[in-house]
PDB file of C-alpha atoms and ligand atoms in Angstrom:
ATOM      1  CA  MET A 177      93.637 128.980 104.419  1.00  0.00           C
ATOM      2  CA  SER A 178      91.554 125.877 104.971  1.00  0.00           C
ATOM      3  CA  ALA A 179      92.860 122.580 103.659  1.00  0.00           C
ATOM      4  CA  LYS A 180      91.363 120.537 100.851  1.00  0.00           C
ATOM      5  CA  ILE A 181      89.929 117.381 102.356  1.00  0.00           C
ATOM      6  CA  ILE A 182      91.275 114.186 100.815  1.00  0.00           C
ATOM      7  CA  SER A 183      88.218 111.968 101.036  1.00  0.00           C
ATOM      8  CA  GLY A 184      89.123 108.311 101.347  1.00  0.00           C
ATOM      9  CA  VAL A 185      85.434 107.551 100.955  1.00  0.00           C
ATOM     10  CA  GLU A 186      85.319 109.178  97.503  1.00  0.00           C
ATOM     11  CA  ILE A 187      88.662 107.814  96.248  1.00  0.00           C
ATOM     12  CA  ALA A 188      87.827 104.343  97.548  1.00  0.00           C
ATOM     13  CA  LYS A 189      84.471 104.535  95.766  1.00  0.00           C
ATOM     14  CA  ALA A 190      86.186 105.316  92.459  1.00  0.00           C
ATOM     15  CA  ILE A 191      88.670 102.438  92.868  1.00  0.00           C
ATOM     16  CA  ARG A 192      85.896 100.026  93.888  1.00  0.00           C
ATOM     17  CA  LYS A 193      83.960 100.927  90.751  1.00  0.00           C
ATOM     18  CA  GLU A 194      87.045 100.068  88.655  1.00  0.00           C
ATOM     19  CA  LEU A 195      87.500  96.825  90.598  1.00  0.00           C
ATOM     20  CA  LYS A 196      83.856  95.781  90.244  1.00  0.00           C
ATOM     21  CA  GLU A 197      84.149  96.129  86.478  1.00  0.00           C
ATOM     22  CA  GLU A 198      87.398  94.151  86.511  1.00  0.00           C
ATOM     23  CA  VAL A 199      85.798  91.367  88.579  1.00  0.00           C
ATOM     24  CA  GLU A 200      82.837  91.220  86.178  1.00  0.00           C
ATOM     25  CA  GLU A 201      85.187  90.983  83.219  1.00  0.00           C
ATOM     26  CA  LEU A 202      87.243  88.238  84.894  1.00  0.00           C
ATOM     27  CA  LYS A 203      84.061  86.235  85.389  1.00  0.00           C
ATOM     28  CA  ALA A 204      82.639  86.836  81.930  1.00  0.00           C
ATOM     29  CA  LYS A 205      85.811  86.383  79.881  1.00  0.00           C
ATOM     30  CA  HIS A 206      87.865  83.932  81.930  1.00  0.00           C
ATOM     31  CA  ASP A 207      85.409  82.227  84.321  1.00  0.00           C
ATOM     32  CA  VAL A 208      87.605  83.394  87.227  1.00  0.00           C
ATOM     33  CA  VAL A 209      86.025  84.536  90.516  1.00  0.00           C
ATOM     34  CA  PRO A 210      88.537  86.098  92.924  1.00  0.00           C
ATOM     35  CA  GLY A 211      88.242  84.532  96.393  1.00  0.00           C
ATOM     36  CA  LEU A 212      89.222  85.946  99.792  1.00  0.00           C
ATOM     37  CA  VAL A 213      89.169  84.385 103.250  1.00  0.00           C
ATOM     38  CA  THR A 214      89.373  86.530 106.371  1.00  0.00           C
ATOM     39  CA  ILE A 215      90.352  84.828 109.604  1.00  0.00           C
ATOM     40  CA  LEU A 216      89.663  86.386 112.986  1.00  0.00           C
ATOM     41  CA  VAL A 217      90.817  84.906 116.280  1.00  0.00           C
ATOM     42  CA  GLY A 218      88.989  86.290 119.317  1.00  0.00           C
ATOM     43  CA  GLU A 219      86.427  89.031 119.706  1.00  0.00           C
ATOM     44  CA  ASP A 220      88.313  92.333 119.824  1.00  0.00           C
ATOM     45  CA  PRO A 221      85.547  94.825 118.836  1.00  0.00           C
ATOM     46  CA  ALA A 222      87.728  96.875 116.459  1.00  0.00           C
ATOM     47  CA  SER A 223      88.955  93.703 114.718  1.00  0.00           C
ATOM     48  CA  VAL A 224      85.400  92.337 114.461  1.00  0.00           C
ATOM     49  CA  SER A 225      84.238  95.512 112.737  1.00  0.00           C
ATOM     50  CA  TYR A 226      87.258  95.559 110.355  1.00  0.00           C
ATOM     51  CA  VAL A 227      86.807  91.928 109.345  1.00  0.00           C
ATOM     52  CA  THR A 228      83.058  92.351 108.851  1.00  0.00           C
ATOM     53  CA  ALA A 229      83.682  95.404 106.655  1.00  0.00           C
ATOM     54  CA  LYS A 230      86.244  93.455 104.602  1.00  0.00           C
ATOM     55  CA  SER A 231      83.808  90.575 103.940  1.00  0.00           C
ATOM     56  CA  LYS A 232      80.975  92.983 103.099  1.00  0.00           C
ATOM     57  CA  THR A 233      83.120  94.948 100.649  1.00  0.00           C
ATOM     58  CA  ALA A 234      84.314  91.754  98.964  1.00  0.00           C
ATOM     59  CA  HIS A 235      80.718  90.651  98.539  1.00  0.00           C
ATOM     60  CA  ALA A 236      79.670  94.030  97.099  1.00  0.00           C
ATOM     61  CA  LEU A 237      82.411  93.774  94.444  1.00  0.00           C
ATOM     62  CA  GLY A 238      81.491  90.247  93.381  1.00  0.00           C
ATOM     63  CA  ILE A 239      84.510  88.701  95.111  1.00  0.00           C
ATOM     64  CA  TYR A 240      83.846  85.289  96.676  1.00  0.00           C
ATOM     65  CA  SER A 241      84.473  85.618 100.401  1.00  0.00           C
ATOM     66  CA  GLU A 242      84.618  83.405 103.441  1.00  0.00           C
ATOM     67  CA  GLN A 243      84.891  84.663 107.000  1.00  0.00           C
ATOM     68  CA  VAL A 244      86.258  82.330 109.675  1.00  0.00           C
ATOM     69  CA  ASP A 245      85.715  83.445 113.277  1.00  0.00           C
ATOM     70  CA  MET A 246      87.729  81.422 115.766  1.00  0.00           C
ATOM     71  CA  PRO A 247      87.521  81.597 119.571  1.00  0.00           C
ATOM     72  CA  GLY A 248      90.189  83.529 121.478  1.00  0.00           C
ATOM     73  CA  ASP A 249      91.633  80.307 122.944  1.00  0.00           C
ATOM     74  CA  THR A 250      92.344  78.775 119.503  1.00  0.00           C
ATOM     75  CA  SER A 251      95.794  77.178 119.551  1.00  0.00           C
ATOM     76  CA  GLU A 252      98.615  78.215 117.231  1.00  0.00           C
ATOM     77  CA  LYS A 253      98.543  74.700 115.760  1.00  0.00           C
ATOM     78  CA  GLU A 254      94.831  74.934 114.894  1.00  0.00           C
ATOM     79  CA  LEU A 255      95.352  78.300 113.217  1.00  0.00           C
ATOM     80  CA  LEU A 256      98.345  77.014 111.224  1.00  0.00           C
ATOM     81  CA  GLU A 257      96.298  73.998 110.071  1.00  0.00           C
ATOM     82  CA  LEU A 258      93.527  76.303 108.895  1.00  0.00           C
ATOM     83  CA  ILE A 259      96.025  78.400 106.925  1.00  0.00           C
ATOM     84  CA  HIS A 260      97.491  75.273 105.295  1.00  0.00           C
ATOM     85  CA  LYS A 261      93.982  74.242 104.281  1.00  0.00           C
ATOM     86  CA  PHE A 262      93.337  77.606 102.599  1.00  0.00           C
ATOM     87  CA  ASN A 263      96.799  77.584 100.988  1.00  0.00           C
ATOM     88  CA  LYS A 264      95.593  74.530  99.036  1.00  0.00           C
ATOM     89  CA  ASP A 265      92.041  75.763  98.364  1.00  0.00           C
ATOM     90  CA  LYS A 266      91.700  76.689  94.667  1.00  0.00           C
ATOM     91  CA  LYS A 267      88.647  78.926  95.270  1.00  0.00           C
ATOM     92  CA  ILE A 268      90.692  81.126  97.606  1.00  0.00           C
ATOM     93  CA  HIS A 269      93.268  83.509  96.108  1.00  0.00           C
ATOM     94  CA  GLY A 270      93.804  85.719  99.169  1.00  0.00           C
ATOM     95  CA  ILE A 271      94.200  84.886 102.865  1.00  0.00           C
ATOM     96  CA  LEU A 272      93.965  87.564 105.532  1.00  0.00           C
ATOM     97  CA  VAL A 273      94.589  86.877 109.210  1.00  0.00           C
ATOM     98  CA  GLN A 274      93.401  89.873 111.195  1.00  0.00           C
ATOM     99  CA  LEU A 275      96.019  91.337 113.544  1.00  0.00           C
ATOM    100  CA  PRO A 276      96.697  91.609 116.408  1.00  0.00           C
ATOM    101  CA  LEU A 277      96.536  87.925 117.346  1.00  0.00           C
ATOM    102  CA  PRO A 278      96.096  86.751 120.954  1.00  0.00           C
ATOM    103  CA  LYS A 279      99.362  86.778 122.921  1.00  0.00           C
ATOM    104  CA  HIS A 280      99.763  82.974 122.989  1.00  0.00           C
ATOM    105  CA  ILE A 281     100.044  82.842 119.172  1.00  0.00           C
ATOM    106  CA  ASP A 282     103.325  83.702 117.435  1.00  0.00           C
ATOM    107  CA  GLU A 283     102.357  86.292 114.819  1.00  0.00           C
ATOM    108  CA  GLY A 284     105.520  85.762 112.771  1.00  0.00           C
ATOM    109  CA  LYS A 285     104.939  82.021 112.525  1.00  0.00           C
ATOM    110  CA  VAL A 286     101.377  82.601 111.316  1.00  0.00           C
ATOM    111  CA  LEU A 287     102.320  85.213 108.714  1.00  0.00           C
ATOM    112  CA  TYR A 288     105.176  83.006 107.426  1.00  0.00           C
ATOM    113  CA  ALA A 289     102.711  80.109 106.997  1.00  0.00           C
ATOM    114  CA  ILE A 290     100.584  81.980 104.451  1.00  0.00           C
ATOM    115  CA  ASP A 291     101.497  81.134 100.851  1.00  0.00           C
ATOM    116  CA  PRO A 292     103.241  84.330  99.580  1.00  0.00           C
ATOM    117  CA  ASP A 293     101.110  84.086  96.413  1.00  0.00           C
ATOM    118  CA  LYS A 294      97.987  84.396  98.613  1.00  0.00           C
ATOM    119  CA  ASP A 295      99.433  86.975 101.016  1.00  0.00           C
ATOM    120  CA  VAL A 296      97.092  89.841 100.083  1.00  0.00           C
ATOM    121  CA  ASP A 297      98.170  91.773 103.205  1.00  0.00           C
ATOM    122  CA  GLY A 298     101.738  91.882 101.873  1.00  0.00           C
ATOM    123  CA  PHE A 299     103.141  90.883 105.285  1.00  0.00           C
ATOM    124  CA  HIS A 300     105.063  87.721 104.295  1.00  0.00           C
ATOM    125  CA  PRO A 301     108.850  88.273 104.196  1.00  0.00           C
ATOM    126  CA  VAL A 302     108.910  87.275 100.510  1.00  0.00           C
ATOM    127  CA  ASN A 303     106.543  90.133  99.696  1.00  0.00           C
ATOM    128  CA  VAL A 304     108.273  92.537 102.098  1.00  0.00           C
ATOM    129  CA  GLY A 305     111.608  91.754 100.395  1.00  0.00           C
ATOM    130  CA  LYS A 306     110.163  92.222  96.920  1.00  0.00           C
ATOM    131  CA  MET A 307     108.583  95.495  97.995  1.00  0.00           C
ATOM    132  CA  VAL A 308     111.929  96.830  99.241  1.00  0.00           C
ATOM    133  CA  LEU A 309     113.548  95.804  95.938  1.00  0.00           C
ATOM    134  CA  GLY A 310     110.744  97.468  93.964  1.00  0.00           C
ATOM    135  CA  GLU A 311     109.617  94.182  92.369  1.00  0.00           C
ATOM    136  CA  ARG A 312     105.992  93.247  91.682  1.00  0.00           C
ATOM    137  CA  CYS A 313     104.395  91.932  94.864  1.00  0.00           C
ATOM    138  CA  PHE A 314     101.417  92.496  97.130  1.00  0.00           C
ATOM    139  CA  LEU A 315     101.828  95.926  98.680  1.00  0.00           C
ATOM    140  CA  PRO A 316     100.624  96.295 102.274  1.00  0.00           C
ATOM    141  CA  CYS A 317      97.127  97.759 102.116  1.00  0.00           C
ATOM    142  CA  THR A 318      97.386 100.917 104.221  1.00  0.00           C
ATOM    143  CA  PRO A 319     100.586 102.313 102.612  1.00  0.00           C
ATOM    144  CA  HIS A 320      99.270 101.258  99.195  1.00  0.00           C
ATOM    145  CA  GLY A 321      96.046 103.173  99.892  1.00  0.00           C
ATOM    146  CA  ILE A 322      97.998 106.259 100.972  1.00  0.00           C
ATOM    147  CA  LEU A 323     100.015 106.211  97.723  1.00  0.00           C
ATOM    148  CA  GLN A 324      96.733 106.160  95.813  1.00  0.00           C
ATOM    149  CA  MET A 325      95.333 109.055  97.859  1.00  0.00           C
ATOM    150  CA  LEU A 326      98.414 111.196  97.218  1.00  0.00           C
ATOM    151  CA  GLN A 327      98.497 110.336  93.536  1.00  0.00           C
ATOM    152  CA  ARG A 328      94.790 110.823  92.872  1.00  0.00           C
ATOM    153  CA  SER A 329      94.773 114.138  94.788  1.00  0.00           C
ATOM    154  CA  GLY A 330      97.642 115.467  92.684  1.00  0.00           C
ATOM    155  CA  VAL A 331     100.071 115.860  95.620  1.00  0.00           C
ATOM    156  CA  GLU A 332     103.665 116.238  94.357  1.00  0.00           C
ATOM    157  CA  THR A 333     105.894 113.801  96.232  1.00  0.00           C
ATOM    158  CA  SER A 334     109.039 114.016  94.102  1.00  0.00           C
ATOM    159  CA  GLY A 335     111.719 115.757  96.166  1.00  0.00           C
ATOM    160  CA  ALA A 336     109.257 116.354  99.035  1.00  0.00           C
ATOM    161  CA  GLU A 337     110.306 116.116 102.667  1.00  0.00           C
ATOM    162  CA  VAL A 338     108.104 113.307 103.973  1.00  0.00           C
ATOM    163  CA  VAL A 339     108.015 112.782 107.724  1.00  0.00           C
ATOM    164  CA  ILE A 340     106.455 109.562 108.989  1.00  0.00           C
ATOM    165  CA  LEU A 341     105.501 109.101 112.636  1.00  0.00           C
ATOM    166  CA  GLY A 342     105.513 105.475 113.770  1.00  0.00           C
ATOM    167  CA  ARG A 343     107.716 102.529 112.752  1.00  0.00           C
ATOM    168  CA  SER A 344     105.190  99.689 112.624  1.00  0.00           C
ATOM    169  CA  ASN A 345     105.555  96.820 110.166  1.00  0.00           C
ATOM    170  CA  ILE A 346     102.031  97.539 108.893  1.00  0.00           C
ATOM    171  CA  VAL A 347     102.380 101.266 108.141  1.00  0.00           C
ATOM    172  CA  GLY A 348     105.570 103.172 109.033  1.00  0.00           C
ATOM    173  CA  LYS A 349     108.296 100.875 107.684  1.00  0.00           C
ATOM    174  CA  PRO A 350     106.611  99.985 104.366  1.00  0.00           C
ATOM    175  CA  MET A 351     105.450 103.590 103.867  1.00  0.00           C
ATOM    176  CA  ALA A 352     109.043 104.838 104.190  1.00  0.00           C
ATOM    177  CA  ASN A 353     110.277 102.196 101.758  1.00  0.00           C
ATOM    178  CA  LEU A 354     107.634 102.881  99.135  1.00  0.00           C
ATOM    179  CA  MET A 355     107.925 106.661  99.147  1.00  0.00           C
ATOM    180  CA  LEU A 356     111.667 106.641  98.581  1.00  0.00           C
ATOM    181  CA  GLN A 357     111.376 104.452  95.494  1.00  0.00           C
ATOM    182  CA  LYS A 358     111.450 105.686  91.905  1.00  0.00           C
ATOM    183  CA  ARG A 359     107.722 105.252  91.409  1.00  0.00           C
ATOM    184  CA  ALA A 360     104.418 107.136  91.324  1.00  0.00           C
ATOM    185  CA  ALA A 361     103.921 108.896  94.674  1.00  0.00           C
ATOM    186  CA  GLY A 362     107.601 108.190  95.396  1.00  0.00           C
ATOM    187  CA  ASN A 363     110.976 109.929  94.938  1.00  0.00           C
ATOM    188  CA  ALA A 364     110.604 111.616  98.335  1.00  0.00           C
ATOM    189  CA  THR A 365     113.166 112.287 101.057  1.00  0.00           C
ATOM    190  CA  ILE A 366     112.090 110.301 104.098  1.00  0.00           C
ATOM    191  CA  THR A 367     112.396 110.856 107.827  1.00  0.00           C
ATOM    192  CA  LEU A 368     110.906 108.206 110.083  1.00  0.00           C
ATOM    193  CA  CYS A 369     110.286 109.302 113.684  1.00  0.00           C
ATOM    194  CA  HIS A 370     109.564 106.943 116.568  1.00  0.00           C
ATOM    195  CA  THR A 371     109.454 106.847 120.363  1.00  0.00           C
ATOM    196  CA  ARG A 372     113.238 107.331 120.662  1.00  0.00           C
ATOM    197  CA  THR A 373     113.441 110.275 118.242  1.00  0.00           C
ATOM    198  CA  LYS A 374     115.127 113.160 120.085  1.00  0.00           C
ATOM    199  CA  ASP A 375     113.157 116.110 118.747  1.00  0.00           C
ATOM    200  CA  THR A 376     110.078 115.007 116.829  1.00  0.00           C
ATOM    201  CA  ASP A 377     108.698 118.568 116.574  1.00  0.00           C
ATOM    202  CA  PHE A 378     111.826 119.667 114.689  1.00  0.00           C
ATOM    203  CA  HIS A 379     110.976 117.106 112.023  1.00  0.00           C
ATOM    204  CA  THR A 380     107.200 117.601 111.910  1.00  0.00           C
ATOM    205  CA  ARG A 381     107.680 121.383 111.487  1.00  0.00           C
ATOM    206  CA  ARG A 382     109.755 120.953 108.344  1.00  0.00           C
ATOM    207  CA  ALA A 383     107.562 118.257 106.744  1.00  0.00           C
ATOM    208  CA  ASP A 384     106.015 118.907 103.325  1.00  0.00           C
ATOM    209  CA  ILE A 385     104.009 115.717 103.840  1.00  0.00           C
ATOM    210  CA  LEU A 386     103.335 114.394 107.350  1.00  0.00           C
ATOM    211  CA  ILE A 387     102.088 110.829 107.769  1.00  0.00           C
ATOM    212  CA  ALA A 388     100.984 110.059 111.331  1.00  0.00           C
ATOM    213  CA  ALA A 389     100.546 106.433 112.390  1.00  0.00           C
ATOM    214  CA  VAL A 390     101.126 106.283 116.124  1.00  0.00           C
ATOM    215  CA  GLY A 391      97.713 105.641 117.686  1.00  0.00           C
ATOM    216  CA  VAL A 392      97.686 108.657 120.037  1.00  0.00           C
ATOM    217  CA  PRO A 393      94.534 110.784 119.655  1.00  0.00           C
ATOM    218  CA  ASN A 394      95.104 114.417 118.589  1.00  0.00           C
ATOM    219  CA  LEU A 395      98.860 114.180 119.207  1.00  0.00           C
ATOM    220  CA  ILE A 396      99.835 116.635 116.446  1.00  0.00           C
ATOM    221  CA  LYS A 397      98.635 120.218 116.903  1.00  0.00           C
ATOM    222  CA  ALA A 398      98.772 123.228 114.594  1.00  0.00           C
ATOM    223  CA  ASP A 399     101.985 124.630 116.146  1.00  0.00           C
ATOM    224  CA  GLN A 400     103.843 121.429 115.191  1.00  0.00           C
ATOM    225  CA  VAL A 401     103.324 121.761 111.423  1.00  0.00           C
ATOM    226  CA  LYS A 402     104.200 124.324 108.791  1.00  0.00           C
ATOM    227  CA  ASP A 403     101.854 126.242 106.503  1.00  0.00           C
ATOM    228  CA  GLY A 404     100.801 124.243 103.458  1.00  0.00           C
ATOM    229  CA  VAL A 405     101.689 120.803 104.881  1.00  0.00           C
ATOM    230  CA  VAL A 406      99.918 117.744 103.474  1.00  0.00           C
ATOM    231  CA  ILE A 407      98.526 115.637 106.334  1.00  0.00           C
ATOM    232  CA  ILE A 408      97.838 111.918 106.071  1.00  0.00           C
ATOM    233  CA  ASP A 409      96.299 110.752 109.344  1.00  0.00           C
ATOM    234  CA  VAL A 410      96.372 106.985 109.797  1.00  0.00           C
ATOM    235  CA  GLY A 411      95.276 107.046 113.463  1.00  0.00           C
ATOM    236  CA  VAL A 412      91.929 105.519 114.312  1.00  0.00           C
ATOM    237  CA  ASN A 413      91.535 106.144 118.028  1.00  0.00           C
ATOM    238  CA  ARG A 414      88.371 105.443 119.982  1.00  0.00           C
ATOM    239  CA  VAL A 415      87.877 108.459 122.237  1.00  0.00           C
ATOM    240  CA  GLY A 416      84.338 107.843 123.468  1.00  0.00           C
ATOM    241  CA  MET A 417      80.922 106.445 122.756  1.00  0.00           C
ATOM    242  CA  SER A 418      77.930 108.269 121.277  1.00  0.00           C
ATOM    243  CA  GLU A 419      74.490 108.002 122.885  1.00  0.00           C
ATOM    244  CA  SER A 420      73.501 105.490 120.205  1.00  0.00           C
ATOM    245  CA  GLY A 421      76.483 103.309 121.218  1.00  0.00           C
ATOM    246  CA  LYS A 422      78.714 104.127 118.248  1.00  0.00           C
ATOM    247  CA  ALA A 423      82.426 104.650 118.829  1.00  0.00           C
ATOM    248  CA  ILE A 424      83.607 108.259 118.542  1.00  0.00           C
ATOM    249  CA  LEU A 425      86.878 108.313 116.603  1.00  0.00           C
ATOM    250  CA  ALA A 426      89.793 110.746 116.508  1.00  0.00           C
ATOM    251  CA  GLY A 427      92.941 110.675 114.416  1.00  0.00           C
ATOM    252  CA  ASP A 428      96.539 111.242 115.524  1.00  0.00           C
ATOM    253  CA  VAL A 429      96.242 114.823 114.253  1.00  0.00           C
ATOM    254  CA  GLU A 430      94.030 117.510 115.771  1.00  0.00           C
ATOM    255  CA  PHE A 431      91.890 117.972 112.687  1.00  0.00           C
ATOM    256  CA  GLU A 432      90.078 121.246 113.463  1.00  0.00           C
ATOM    257  CA  SER A 433      93.181 123.340 114.168  1.00  0.00           C
ATOM    258  CA  VAL A 434      95.587 121.672 111.728  1.00  0.00           C
ATOM    259  CA  LYS A 435      93.210 121.924 108.757  1.00  0.00           C
ATOM    260  CA  GLU A 436      93.550 125.735 108.961  1.00  0.00           C
ATOM    261  CA  LYS A 437      97.289 125.462 108.203  1.00  0.00           C
ATOM    262  CA  ALA A 438      97.448 122.441 105.887  1.00  0.00           C
ATOM    263  CA  SER A 439      96.980 122.401 102.113  1.00  0.00           C
ATOM    264  CA  PHE A 440      95.523 118.865 102.139  1.00  0.00           C
ATOM    265  CA  ILE A 441      94.305 116.728 105.033  1.00  0.00           C
ATOM    266  CA  THR A 442      92.645 113.344 105.464  1.00  0.00           C
ATOM    267  CA  PRO A 443      89.728 113.162 107.939  1.00  0.00           C
ATOM    268  CA  VAL A 444      89.107 110.487 110.576  1.00  0.00           C
ATOM    269  CA  PRO A 445      86.842 108.667 109.942  1.00  0.00           C
ATOM    270  CA  GLY A 446      86.482 108.680 106.158  1.00  0.00           C
ATOM    271  CA  GLY A 447      90.162 109.110 105.285  1.00  0.00           C
ATOM    272  CA  VAL A 448      92.731 106.326 105.177  1.00  0.00           C
ATOM    273  CA  GLY A 449      90.377 103.677 106.648  1.00  0.00           C
ATOM    274  CA  PRO A 450      88.192 103.057 103.572  1.00  0.00           C
ATOM    275  CA  MET A 451      91.319 102.960 101.401  1.00  0.00           C
ATOM    276  CA  THR A 452      92.892 100.104 103.376  1.00  0.00           C
ATOM    277  CA  ILE A 453      89.925  97.826 102.745  1.00  0.00           C
ATOM    278  CA  THR A 454      89.766  98.812  99.087  1.00  0.00           C
ATOM    279  CA  MET A 455      93.432  98.008  98.506  1.00  0.00           C
ATOM    280  CA  LEU A 456      92.851  94.587 100.061  1.00  0.00           C
ATOM    281  CA  MET A 457      90.244  94.003  97.350  1.00  0.00           C
ATOM    282  CA  LYS A 458      92.672  95.227  94.705  1.00  0.00           C
ATOM    283  CA  ASN A 459      95.307  92.788  95.989  1.00  0.00           C
ATOM    284  CA  THR A 460      92.758  89.954  95.954  1.00  0.00           C
ATOM    285  CA  VAL A 461      91.944  90.636  92.302  1.00  0.00           C
ATOM    286  CA  GLN A 462      95.696  90.772  91.566  1.00  0.00           C
ATOM    287  CA  ALA A 463      96.147  87.415  93.370  1.00  0.00           C
ATOM    288  CA  ALA A 464      93.372  85.815  91.311  1.00  0.00           C
ATOM    289  CA  LYS A 465      94.902  87.087  88.061  1.00  0.00           C
ATOM    290  CA  GLN A 466      98.363  85.851  89.023  1.00  0.00           C
ATOM    291  CA  ALA A 467      97.045  82.438  90.078  1.00  0.00           C
ATOM    292  CA  THR A 468      95.235  81.967  86.768  1.00  0.00           C
ATOM    293  CA  GLY A 469      98.065  83.176  84.542  1.00  0.00           C
ATOM    294  CA  LEU A 470      96.353  86.440  83.612  1.00  0.00           C
ATOM    295  CA  LEU A 471      99.130  88.623  85.018  1.00  0.00           C
TER     296      LEU A 471
HETATM  297  N1  LIG B  56      95.231  95.035 111.778  1.00  0.00           N
HETATM  298  C1  LIG B  56      95.333  96.369 111.573  1.00  0.00           C
HETATM  299  N2  LIG B  56      95.587  96.638 110.272  1.00  0.00           N
HETATM  300  C2  LIG B  56      95.646  95.445 109.645  1.00  0.00           C
HETATM  301  C3  LIG B  56      95.870  95.064 108.285  1.00  0.00           C
HETATM  302  O1  LIG B  56      96.091  95.881 107.387  1.00  0.00           O
HETATM  303  N3  LIG B  56      95.837  93.725 108.053  1.00  0.00           N
HETATM  304  C4  LIG B  56      95.625  92.800 109.028  1.00  0.00           C
HETATM  305  N4  LIG B  56      95.642  91.519 108.694  1.00  0.00           N
HETATM  306  N5  LIG B  56      95.427  93.120 110.297  1.00  0.00           N
HETATM  307  C5  LIG B  56      95.423  94.442 110.598  1.00  0.00           C
END
């Protein structure tokens, strides 16, 4: 059996079409233009390409966007001042500070400084708390995108054994929280594995749905999963450079061998990646509607 490919490119395209129409309607009926600012500190190549893609996508959907590129030696104080400025800016409904930040800046302090009503990443503790309680909030973009992929591909999650690899604040922890809730793409039984897990293979082999977010290229091989597993591969690992200078990417799962055993699998690239950016746009539209009393 060869797995069905869950194309993030295709699902993201469908959601973007819905969002573009929503943005047009917001403008026409309510004179509201959703606004997003992306802030990048330093020149990490992966971060530069993510932030550029975020601004480009915003523009394509009719969302007003600003991109602020700050040098790597920007002080924490300067960054906090910039965030305070955008917290007050009426044109801006969403603020995104690209992570990771340089070592001399306290990430927690920066994320806490963002107005929770503009926290379109869903990283502020107010939004994290609301998410855990199942209240309306900004959901973190990558887990939110994965829920959409599962739902729109018709994957049954209710009662499923979901095994998540990686306990990051951006993916693993929120993913576990969301999939155990009584909600669409939820109601699952969750196991979260991490670097101290005693026997990770025991868990991966019994997973109905395996979500890998560890950042180790091709870590999961065919003998570590069961027949019919659904694979969501969050890893985006640079494993080389093509002759034209483009990064060659690999996921956390060995795609070629595992796709022969899985029922569904996400590719890298073209899987979770495009969904993350799209959900950021969805959150920005949500932020604009909330700020203008339309939600
Ligand atoms: N770095 C890697 N993923 C993300 C994300 O979803 N948001 C931000 N702000 N930084 C990231």
